[in-house]
GROMACS .gro file of C-alpha atoms in nm:
model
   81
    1UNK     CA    1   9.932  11.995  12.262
    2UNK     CA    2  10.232  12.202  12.123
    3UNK     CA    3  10.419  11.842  12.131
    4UNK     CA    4  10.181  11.690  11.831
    5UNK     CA    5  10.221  11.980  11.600
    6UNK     CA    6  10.479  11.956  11.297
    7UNK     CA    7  10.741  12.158  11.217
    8UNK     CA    8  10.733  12.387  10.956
    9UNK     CA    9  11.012  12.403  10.716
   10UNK     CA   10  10.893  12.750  10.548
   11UNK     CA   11  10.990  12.587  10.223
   12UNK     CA   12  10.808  12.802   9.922
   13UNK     CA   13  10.569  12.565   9.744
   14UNK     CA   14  10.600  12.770   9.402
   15UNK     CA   15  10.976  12.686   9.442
   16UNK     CA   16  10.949  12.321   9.581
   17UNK     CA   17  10.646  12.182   9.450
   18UNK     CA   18  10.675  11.849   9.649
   19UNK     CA   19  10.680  12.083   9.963
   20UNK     CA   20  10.330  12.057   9.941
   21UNK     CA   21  10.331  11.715  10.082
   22UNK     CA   22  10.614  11.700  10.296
   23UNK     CA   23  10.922  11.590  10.075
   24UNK     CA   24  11.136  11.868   9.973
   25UNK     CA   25  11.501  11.646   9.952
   26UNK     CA   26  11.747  11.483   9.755
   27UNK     CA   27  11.804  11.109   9.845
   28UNK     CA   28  12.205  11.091   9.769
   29UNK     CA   29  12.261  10.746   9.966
   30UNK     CA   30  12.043  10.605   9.764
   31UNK     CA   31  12.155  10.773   9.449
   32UNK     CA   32  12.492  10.635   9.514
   33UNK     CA   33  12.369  10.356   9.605
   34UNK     CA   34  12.228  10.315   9.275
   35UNK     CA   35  12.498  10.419   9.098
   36UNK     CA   36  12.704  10.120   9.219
   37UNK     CA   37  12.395   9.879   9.148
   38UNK     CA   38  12.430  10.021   8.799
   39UNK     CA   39  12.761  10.001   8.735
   40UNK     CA   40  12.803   9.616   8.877
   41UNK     CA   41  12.483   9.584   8.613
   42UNK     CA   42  12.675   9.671   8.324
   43UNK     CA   43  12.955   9.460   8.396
   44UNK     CA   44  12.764   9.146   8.426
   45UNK     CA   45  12.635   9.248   8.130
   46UNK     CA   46  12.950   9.144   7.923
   47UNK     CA   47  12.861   8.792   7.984
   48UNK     CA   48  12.666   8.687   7.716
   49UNK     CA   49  12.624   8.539   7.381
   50UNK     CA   50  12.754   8.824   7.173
   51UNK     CA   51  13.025   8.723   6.993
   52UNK     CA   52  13.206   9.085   6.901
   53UNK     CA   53  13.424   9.263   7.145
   54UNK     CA   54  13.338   9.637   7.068
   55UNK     CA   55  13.029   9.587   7.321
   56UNK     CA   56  13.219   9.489   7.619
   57UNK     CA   57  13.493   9.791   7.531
   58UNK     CA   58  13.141  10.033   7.595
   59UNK     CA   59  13.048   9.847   7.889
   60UNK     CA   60  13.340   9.921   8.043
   61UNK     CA   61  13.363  10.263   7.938
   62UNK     CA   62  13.037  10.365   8.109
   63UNK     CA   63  13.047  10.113   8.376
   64UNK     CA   64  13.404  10.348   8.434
   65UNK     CA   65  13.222  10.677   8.393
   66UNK     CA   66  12.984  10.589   8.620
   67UNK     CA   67  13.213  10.512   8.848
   68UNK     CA   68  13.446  10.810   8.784
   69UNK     CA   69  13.103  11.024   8.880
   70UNK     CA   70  13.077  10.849   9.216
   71UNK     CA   71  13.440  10.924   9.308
   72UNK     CA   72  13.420  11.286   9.180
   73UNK     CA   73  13.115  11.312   9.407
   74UNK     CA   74  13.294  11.131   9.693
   75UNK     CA   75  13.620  11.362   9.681
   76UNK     CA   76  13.374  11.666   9.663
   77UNK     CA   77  13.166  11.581   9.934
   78UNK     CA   78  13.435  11.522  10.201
   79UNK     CA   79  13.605  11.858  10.074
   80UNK     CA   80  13.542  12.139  10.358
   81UNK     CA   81  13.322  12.429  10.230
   0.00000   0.00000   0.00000
């Protein structure tokens, strides 16, 4: 019987709301994940049918921040505590 009982994660609810119903975690694959989505998205963004340049300079400039954020998390995460 002890075999069907779940563990407890003696998370605080008034801390971690979400506790409440079992999810009390960060997803960072899948933040990452959609970080890359996003910034591939805003690169094929630059083909269209505007006919100035200054839109494709800011496409590129956040497409490169957001890319600059994943490496920055990437370096930090493989650093040792």
């Amino acid at each position: 019987m002890a075999g069907t009982e779940l563990q407890s994660t003696h998370v605080d609810t008034a801390e971690v709301p979400s506790a409440e119903w079992g999810w009390s975690g960060e997803s960072p694959k899948l933040f990452r994940t959609m970080g890359v989505i996003g910034a591939i998205f805003l690169l094929f963004m630059i083909i269209g049918n505007h006919h100035g340049r200054v839109e494709d300079w800011y496409l590129i400039g956040f497409a490169a921040l957001l890319v600059l954020i994943l490496v920055v998390d990437a370096v930090k995460r493989r650093r040792p505590r």
